[in-house]
């Protein structure tokens, strides 16, 4: 019955590495939370990950590891849909149609394209340039209501909105305009070694990020080495990016506001902040790691889960693509 259907939440993650505390707090934790009130569709964005050079065996291995990790983080594949992007060719097909509605100048303005091409100047490929359009296709194929993401994906979502509106205005109402779901705390977890930079799973410096699979000892060592400053005041402020980052991580896991976290550390030292943050992180990651190790023992089962997920998702995507083909005159 119309009006009583659950709203849809959709998001994706690239299998470019075991994900970090940034991916977890910025996105995956909210994916888990949204499952209660939304019909959820999540996927591993393996097509996106080809925009940087990848070893095929490693990519395949990482893809199934990310599936296990998402389930270990609480994605319930009995009730919701989890699939691998490349299993549904409609993503690439819709992406082409949307590319023809996207301006060169719009893609050139994307800050992630500028950052990534600066970091990897020997491989500025067309896929990297068109990356946000594939992301728009990922989203629009399923007409979702909300997209749980970290703040670094906000610009891509805004472009999705522009493309969807342009398509609707040109060919008639087809796509719903989705909204971002960006957490108040944790939307941008910063690098531990350079807190002016985003924490990233592809950072060469292993000490800059906490991987979800890091051991308790590694977590403590990385936090011990985290860059802070010299004035010993534990307050959240733009001038104190290292301390603010640690306070964000602590309060996300301790489920309190940043103000409560500041209060908690009022008469304490930077060492206390680092040790207590490491402790709360390790405690929260332990059950995820245990479940992950268990799940990874049966890769066939993980494969089956994704095949079933793709079957469900494909049916929705096909309906949208058929409609688009008809509207643009391909059918
Ligand atoms: P990816 O794989 O880079 O990151 C997955 C999610 O993690 C968030 N994130 C962060 N949040 C807080 N702090 C950080 N340091 C941090 N680093 C990453 C990202 O914002 C993201 O939500 N393009 C996407 C994948 C994608 C997608 C989509 C997402 C492809 N198609 C459609 C949503 C909808 C990406 O590269 O995510």
GROMACS .gro file of C-alpha atoms and ligand atoms in nm:
model
  368
    1UNK     CA    1   0.000   0.000   0.000
    2UNK     CA    2   0.139   0.340  -0.094
    3UNK     CA    3   0.261   0.557   0.194
    4UNK     CA    4   0.320   0.264   0.427
    5UNK     CA    5   0.633   0.140   0.252
    6UNK     CA    6   0.963   0.183   0.433
    7UNK     CA    7   1.195   0.452   0.306
    8UNK     CA    8   1.512   0.333   0.134
    9UNK     CA    9   1.870   0.397   0.249
   10UNK     CA   10   2.157   0.318   0.011
   11UNK     CA   11   2.535   0.342   0.029
   12UNK     CA   12   2.857   0.188  -0.094
   13UNK     CA   13   3.219   0.141   0.005
   14UNK     CA   14   3.525   0.076  -0.212
   15UNK     CA   15   3.726  -0.243  -0.153
   16UNK     CA   16   4.053  -0.051  -0.160
   17UNK     CA   17   4.167  -0.188   0.174
   18UNK     CA   18   4.038  -0.311   0.509
   19UNK     CA   19   3.836  -0.013   0.615
   20UNK     CA   20   3.936   0.238   0.877
   21UNK     CA   21   3.787   0.402   1.180
   22UNK     CA   22   3.698   0.690   0.946
   23UNK     CA   23   3.486   0.469   0.717
   24UNK     CA   24   3.331   0.307   1.021
   25UNK     CA   25   3.237   0.622   1.212
   26UNK     CA   26   3.156   0.831   0.906
   27UNK     CA   27   2.943   0.574   0.728
   28UNK     CA   28   2.922   0.204   0.820
   29UNK     CA   29   2.807   0.260   1.178
   30UNK     CA   30   2.514   0.459   1.044
   31UNK     CA   31   2.438   0.193   0.785
   32UNK     CA   32   2.393  -0.042   1.077
   33UNK     CA   33   2.171   0.203   1.266
   34UNK     CA   34   1.949   0.286   0.968
   35UNK     CA   35   1.851  -0.079   0.925
   36UNK     CA   36   1.589  -0.041   1.197
   37UNK     CA   37   1.375   0.212   1.013
   38UNK     CA   38   1.480   0.186   0.651
   39UNK     CA   39   1.488  -0.072   0.378
   40UNK     CA   40   1.865  -0.080   0.318
   41UNK     CA   41   2.071  -0.145   0.007
   42UNK     CA   42   2.448  -0.158   0.052
   43UNK     CA   43   2.717  -0.255  -0.195
   44UNK     CA   44   3.090  -0.296  -0.249
   45UNK     CA   45   3.193  -0.037  -0.509
   46UNK     CA   46   3.454  -0.250  -0.688
   47UNK     CA   47   3.410  -0.071  -1.024
   48UNK     CA   48   3.504   0.255  -0.854
   49UNK     CA   49   3.819   0.099  -0.712
   50UNK     CA   50   3.955   0.036  -1.066
   51UNK     CA   51   4.020   0.411  -1.099
   52UNK     CA   52   4.353   0.340  -0.932
   53UNK     CA   53   4.575   0.049  -1.041
   54UNK     CA   54   4.483  -0.274  -0.862
   55UNK     CA   55   4.619  -0.626  -0.855
   56UNK     CA   56   4.328  -0.850  -0.963
   57UNK     CA   57   4.389  -1.120  -0.700
   58UNK     CA   58   4.415  -0.867  -0.420
   59UNK     CA   59   4.101  -0.687  -0.535
   60UNK     CA   60   3.903  -1.011  -0.541
   61UNK     CA   61   4.029  -1.110  -0.198
   62UNK     CA   62   3.959  -0.769  -0.049
   63UNK     CA   63   3.608  -0.765  -0.192
   64UNK     CA   64   3.505  -1.075   0.000
   65UNK     CA   65   3.687  -0.949   0.310
   66UNK     CA   66   3.486  -0.626   0.299
   67UNK     CA   67   3.166  -0.830   0.268
   68UNK     CA   68   3.263  -1.022   0.583
   69UNK     CA   69   3.358  -0.701   0.760
   70UNK     CA   70   3.029  -0.529   0.680
   71UNK     CA   71   2.833  -0.826   0.812
   72UNK     CA   72   3.057  -0.829   1.120
   73UNK     CA   73   2.975  -0.459   1.168
   74UNK     CA   74   2.608  -0.553   1.188
   75UNK     CA   75   2.473  -0.544   0.834
   76UNK     CA   76   2.183  -0.788   0.846
   77UNK     CA   77   2.173  -0.966   0.511
   78UNK     CA   78   1.863  -1.161   0.612
   79UNK     CA   79   1.659  -0.843   0.614
   80UNK     CA   80   1.856  -0.609   0.387
   81UNK     CA   81   2.041  -0.617   0.056
   82UNK     CA   82   2.418  -0.643   0.020
   83UNK     CA   83   2.576  -0.692  -0.322
   84UNK     CA   84   2.885  -0.636  -0.533
   85UNK     CA   85   2.857  -0.347  -0.778
   86UNK     CA   86   3.007  -0.530  -1.079
   87UNK     CA   87   2.745  -0.806  -1.046
   88UNK     CA   88   2.487  -0.561  -1.182
   89UNK     CA   89   2.588  -0.428  -1.523
   90UNK     CA   90   2.309  -0.167  -1.512
   91UNK     CA   91   2.535   0.058  -1.300
   92UNK     CA   92   2.779   0.101  -1.588
   93UNK     CA   93   2.496   0.134  -1.841
   94UNK     CA   94   2.314   0.410  -1.654
   95UNK     CA   95   2.645   0.578  -1.587
   96UNK     CA   96   2.702   0.622  -1.963
   97UNK     CA   97   2.361   0.783  -2.011
   98UNK     CA   98   2.419   1.017  -1.717
   99UNK     CA   99   2.768   1.106  -1.845
  100UNK     CA  100   2.598   1.244  -2.154
  101UNK     CA  101   2.404   1.478  -1.922
  102UNK     CA  102   2.705   1.588  -1.717
  103UNK     CA  103   2.924   1.881  -1.805
  104UNK     CA  104   3.303   1.858  -1.826
  105UNK     CA  105   3.326   2.168  -1.605
  106UNK     CA  106   3.111   2.009  -1.336
  107UNK     CA  107   3.343   1.708  -1.311
  108UNK     CA  108   3.652   1.925  -1.322
  109UNK     CA  109   3.535   2.107  -1.011
  110UNK     CA  110   3.515   1.791  -0.796
  111UNK     CA  111   3.765   1.830  -0.513
  112UNK     CA  112   3.821   1.454  -0.483
  113UNK     CA  113   3.921   1.441  -0.852
  114UNK     CA  114   4.162   1.731  -0.797
  115UNK     CA  115   4.312   1.569  -0.483
  116UNK     CA  116   4.344   1.225  -0.638
  117UNK     CA  117   4.497   1.350  -0.961
  118UNK     CA  118   4.747   1.555  -0.765
  119UNK     CA  119   4.844   1.252  -0.555
  120UNK     CA  120   4.868   1.023  -0.857
  121UNK     CA  121   4.976   1.244  -1.144
  122UNK     CA  122   5.095   0.952  -1.359
  123UNK     CA  123   4.749   0.797  -1.382
  124UNK     CA  124   4.480   1.063  -1.426
  125UNK     CA  125   4.243   0.835  -1.615
  126UNK     CA  126   3.899   0.907  -1.759
  127UNK     CA  127   3.744   0.668  -1.504
  128UNK     CA  128   3.873   0.885  -1.221
  129UNK     CA  129   3.723   1.189  -1.392
  130UNK     CA  130   3.383   1.022  -1.444
  131UNK     CA  131   3.384   0.852  -1.103
  132UNK     CA  132   3.109   1.080  -0.958
  133UNK     CA  133   2.874   0.994  -1.246
  134UNK     CA  134   2.908   0.622  -1.176
  135UNK     CA  135   2.826   0.710  -0.817
  136UNK     CA  136   2.517   0.900  -0.935
  137UNK     CA  137   2.412   0.590  -1.133
  138UNK     CA  138   2.467   0.368  -0.825
  139UNK     CA  139   2.228   0.588  -0.635
  140UNK     CA  140   1.963   0.676  -0.891
  141UNK     CA  141   1.907   0.316  -1.007
  142UNK     CA  142   1.745   0.244  -0.672
  143UNK     CA  143   1.558   0.572  -0.607
  144UNK     CA  144   1.667   0.583  -0.242
  145UNK     CA  145   1.561   0.844   0.015
  146UNK     CA  146   1.882   0.873   0.217
  147UNK     CA  147   2.252   0.814   0.152
  148UNK     CA  148   2.458   0.758   0.469
  149UNK     CA  149   2.807   0.893   0.390
  150UNK     CA  150   3.097   1.083   0.539
  151UNK     CA  151   3.141   1.448   0.450
  152UNK     CA  152   3.400   1.379   0.177
  153UNK     CA  153   3.122   1.236  -0.043
  154UNK     CA  154   2.889   1.535   0.001
  155UNK     CA  155   3.002   1.709  -0.318
  156UNK     CA  156   2.945   1.390  -0.518
  157UNK     CA  157   2.595   1.365  -0.376
  158UNK     CA  158   2.524   1.726  -0.470
  159UNK     CA  159   2.631   1.646  -0.825
  160UNK     CA  160   2.396   1.345  -0.820
  161UNK     CA  161   2.117   1.585  -0.728
  162UNK     CA  162   2.210   1.815  -1.019
  163UNK     CA  163   2.221   1.527  -1.268
  164UNK     CA  164   1.893   1.378  -1.144
  165UNK     CA  165   1.718   1.715  -1.164
  166UNK     CA  166   1.855   1.771  -1.515
  167UNK     CA  167   1.733   1.428  -1.627
  168UNK     CA  168   1.388   1.488  -1.473
  169UNK     CA  169   1.362   1.829  -1.638
  170UNK     CA  170   1.468   1.693  -1.976
  171UNK     CA  171   1.281   1.363  -1.991
  172UNK     CA  172   1.009   1.391  -1.726
  173UNK     CA  173   1.010   1.292  -1.358
  174UNK     CA  174   1.208   0.972  -1.322
  175UNK     CA  175   1.442   1.003  -1.026
  176UNK     CA  176   1.383   1.082  -0.662
  177UNK     CA  177   1.627   1.343  -0.527
  178UNK     CA  178   1.815   1.169  -0.244
  179UNK     CA  179   1.933   1.332   0.079
  180UNK     CA  180   2.267   1.277   0.247
  181UNK     CA  181   2.279   1.131   0.597
  182UNK     CA  182   2.597   1.269   0.748
  183UNK     CA  183   2.670   1.213   1.117
  184UNK     CA  184   2.711   1.512   1.350
  185UNK     CA  185   3.024   1.360   1.506
  186UNK     CA  186   3.259   1.146   1.294
  187UNK     CA  187   3.167   1.284   0.949
  188UNK     CA  188   3.536   1.346   0.888
  189UNK     CA  189   3.781   1.151   1.099
  190UNK     CA  190   4.129   1.289   1.044
  191UNK     CA  191   4.467   1.121   1.002
  192UNK     CA  192   4.637   1.050   1.335
  193UNK     CA  193   4.975   1.165   1.208
  194UNK     CA  194   4.855   1.470   1.013
  195UNK     CA  195   4.519   1.582   1.156
  196UNK     CA  196   4.470   1.838   0.879
  197UNK     CA  197   4.422   1.545   0.637
  198UNK     CA  198   4.135   1.293   0.616
  199UNK     CA  199   4.203   0.948   0.763
  200UNK     CA  200   4.231   0.722   0.459
  201UNK     CA  201   4.269   0.347   0.404
  202UNK     CA  202   4.504   0.414   0.114
  203UNK     CA  203   4.748   0.628   0.316
  204UNK     CA  204   5.102   0.493   0.288
  205UNK     CA  205   5.174   0.575   0.652
  206UNK     CA  206   5.021   0.290   0.854
  207UNK     CA  207   5.033   0.500   1.170
  208UNK     CA  208   4.797   0.756   1.016
  209UNK     CA  209   4.491   0.532   1.036
  210UNK     CA  210   4.332   0.274   1.260
  211UNK     CA  211   4.221  -0.029   1.063
  212UNK     CA  212   3.910  -0.204   1.192
  213UNK     CA  213   4.126  -0.517   1.222
  214UNK     CA  214   4.412  -0.361   1.419
  215UNK     CA  215   4.498  -0.543   1.743
  216UNK     CA  216   4.456  -0.377   2.082
  217UNK     CA  217   4.833  -0.330   2.101
  218UNK     CA  218   4.857  -0.169   1.756
  219UNK     CA  219   4.564   0.058   1.834
  220UNK     CA  220   4.731   0.179   2.154
  221UNK     CA  221   5.066   0.231   1.978
  222UNK     CA  222   4.906   0.432   1.699
  223UNK     CA  223   4.714   0.653   1.941
  224UNK     CA  224   5.030   0.700   2.152
  225UNK     CA  225   5.204   0.837   1.840
  226UNK     CA  226   4.910   1.057   1.736
  227UNK     CA  227   5.001   1.418   1.663
  228UNK     CA  228   4.872   1.662   1.924
  229UNK     CA  229   5.003   2.007   2.026
  230UNK     CA  230   5.191   2.158   2.317
  231UNK     CA  231   4.939   2.348   2.529
  232UNK     CA  232   4.785   2.055   2.719
  233UNK     CA  233   4.426   2.178   2.702
  234UNK     CA  234   4.173   1.914   2.604
  235UNK     CA  235   3.921   2.123   2.415
  236UNK     CA  236   3.753   2.090   2.074
  237UNK     CA  237   3.873   2.375   1.855
  238UNK     CA  238   3.975   2.446   1.497
  239UNK     CA  239   4.320   2.545   1.624
  240UNK     CA  240   4.363   2.203   1.782
  241UNK     CA  241   4.292   1.952   1.500
  242UNK     CA  242   4.473   1.660   1.665
  243UNK     CA  243   4.297   1.694   2.001
  244UNK     CA  244   3.962   1.762   1.832
  245UNK     CA  245   4.003   1.445   1.626
  246UNK     CA  246   4.073   1.235   1.934
  247UNK     CA  247   3.773   1.391   2.112
  248UNK     CA  248   3.551   1.310   1.812
  249UNK     CA  249   3.668   0.947   1.809
  250UNK     CA  250   3.628   0.914   2.185
  251UNK     CA  251   3.279   1.065   2.194
  252UNK     CA  252   3.161   0.861   1.893
  253UNK     CA  253   3.250   0.538   2.070
  254UNK     CA  254   3.158   0.649   2.422
  255UNK     CA  255   2.822   0.764   2.278
  256UNK     CA  256   2.842   1.106   2.439
  257UNK     CA  257   2.855   1.462   2.306
  258UNK     CA  258   3.189   1.630   2.240
  259UNK     CA  259   3.109   1.867   2.530
  260UNK     CA  260   3.063   1.568   2.763
  261UNK     CA  261   3.395   1.430   2.641
  262UNK     CA  262   3.566   1.767   2.709
  263UNK     CA  263   3.414   1.762   3.056
  264UNK     CA  264   3.532   1.406   3.115
  265UNK     CA  265   3.893   1.503   3.029
  266UNK     CA  266   3.884   1.840   3.208
  267UNK     CA  267   4.160   1.771   3.461
  268UNK     CA  268   4.332   1.499   3.265
  269UNK     CA  269   4.638   1.488   3.039
  270UNK     CA  270   4.692   1.421   2.667
  271UNK     CA  271   4.827   1.082   2.770
  272UNK     CA  272   4.493   1.004   2.942
  273UNK     CA  273   4.304   1.115   2.629
  274UNK     CA  274   4.515   0.889   2.407
  275UNK     CA  275   4.498   0.587   2.639
  276UNK     CA  276   4.124   0.614   2.706
  277UNK     CA  277   4.046   0.667   2.337
  278UNK     CA  278   4.257   0.364   2.242
  279UNK     CA  279   4.079   0.163   2.508
  280UNK     CA  280   3.725   0.251   2.398
  281UNK     CA  281   3.817   0.191   2.032
  282UNK     CA  282   3.976  -0.150   2.100
  283UNK     CA  283   3.682  -0.261   2.318
  284UNK     CA  284   3.431  -0.170   2.047
  285UNK     CA  285   3.629  -0.330   1.764
  286UNK     CA  286   3.696  -0.659   1.941
  287UNK     CA  287   3.352  -0.818   1.882
  288UNK     CA  288   3.361  -0.701   1.518
  289UNK     CA  289   3.700  -0.865   1.469
  290UNK     CA  290   3.586  -1.192   1.628
  291UNK     CA  291   3.279  -1.209   1.407
  292UNK     CA  292   3.486  -1.118   1.099
  293UNK     CA  293   3.734  -1.402   1.159
  294UNK     CA  294   3.446  -1.644   1.197
  295UNK     CA  295   3.270  -1.528   0.880
  296UNK     CA  296   3.583  -1.539   0.669
  297UNK     CA  297   3.612  -1.915   0.725
  298UNK     CA  298   3.327  -1.970   0.479
  299UNK     CA  299   3.392  -1.762   0.167
  300UNK     CA  300   3.138  -1.961  -0.035
  301UNK     CA  301   2.867  -1.852   0.202
  302UNK     CA  302   2.976  -1.487   0.160
  303UNK     CA  303   2.962  -1.532  -0.216
  304UNK     CA  304   2.611  -1.676  -0.194
  305UNK     CA  305   2.494  -1.385   0.024
  306UNK     CA  306   2.617  -1.139  -0.239
  307UNK     CA  307   2.461  -1.335  -0.526
  308UNK     CA  308   2.127  -1.331  -0.348
  309UNK     CA  309   2.169  -0.961  -0.276
  310UNK     CA  310   2.249  -0.891  -0.641
  311UNK     CA  311   1.941  -1.078  -0.752
  312UNK     CA  312   1.717  -0.859  -0.536
  313UNK     CA  313   1.896  -0.539  -0.635
  314UNK     CA  314   1.902  -0.629  -1.006
  315UNK     CA  315   1.523  -0.646  -1.019
  316UNK     CA  316   1.493  -0.289  -0.885
  317UNK     CA  317   1.773  -0.156  -1.107
  318UNK     CA  318   1.628  -0.317  -1.419
  319UNK     CA  319   1.295  -0.143  -1.371
  320UNK     CA  320   1.467   0.195  -1.346
  321UNK     CA  321   1.696   0.134  -1.643
  322UNK     CA  322   1.408   0.011  -1.863
  323UNK     CA  323   1.222   0.332  -1.780
  324UNK     CA  324   1.532   0.542  -1.859
  325UNK     CA  325   1.594   0.360  -2.190
  326UNK     CA  326   1.237   0.427  -2.292
  327UNK     CA  327   1.250   0.793  -2.190
  328UNK     CA  328   1.573   0.870  -2.377
  329UNK     CA  329   1.462   0.682  -2.688
  330UNK     CA  330   1.675   0.368  -2.670
  331UNK     CA  331   1.372   0.139  -2.645
  332LIG     P1  332   3.496   0.516   0.038
  332LIG     O1  333   3.516   0.372   0.014
  332LIG     O2  334   3.609   0.610   0.018
  332LIG     O3  335   3.442   0.540   0.184
  332LIG     C1  336   3.327   0.473   0.234
  332LIG     C2  337   3.251   0.565   0.326
  332LIG     O4  338   3.337   0.610   0.432
  332LIG     C3  339   3.332   0.752   0.443
  332LIG     N1  340   3.465   0.799   0.487
  332LIG     C4  341   3.487   0.871   0.597
  332LIG     N2  342   3.403   0.920   0.691
  332LIG     C5  343   3.458   0.990   0.793
  332LIG     N3  344   3.592   1.014   0.806
  332LIG     C6  345   3.678   0.966   0.714
  332LIG     N4  346   3.809   0.987   0.729
  332LIG     C7  347   3.626   0.891   0.603
  332LIG     N5  348   3.685   0.831   0.497
  332LIG     C8  349   3.584   0.775   0.426
  332LIG     C9  350   3.300   0.801   0.303
  332LIG     O5  351   3.242   0.929   0.306
  332LIG    C10  352   3.202   0.694   0.255
  332LIG     O6  353   3.071   0.724   0.297
  332LIG     N6  354   3.252   0.698  -0.358
  332LIG    C11  355   3.235   0.623  -0.236
  332LIG    C12  356   3.175   0.486  -0.258
  332LIG    C13  357   3.047   0.491  -0.335
  332LIG    C14  358   2.921   0.535  -0.288
  332LIG    C15  359   2.832   0.520  -0.398
  332LIG    C16  360   2.876   0.586  -0.166
  332LIG    C17  361   3.034   0.452  -0.466
  332LIG     N7  362   2.904   0.470  -0.501
  332LIG    C18  363   2.697   0.556  -0.386
  332LIG    C19  364   2.741   0.622  -0.156
  332LIG    C20  365   2.653   0.606  -0.263
  332LIG    C21  366   3.372   0.605  -0.170
  332LIG     O7  367   3.473   0.619  -0.230
  332LIG     O8  368   3.368   0.567  -0.044
   0.00000   0.00000   0.00000
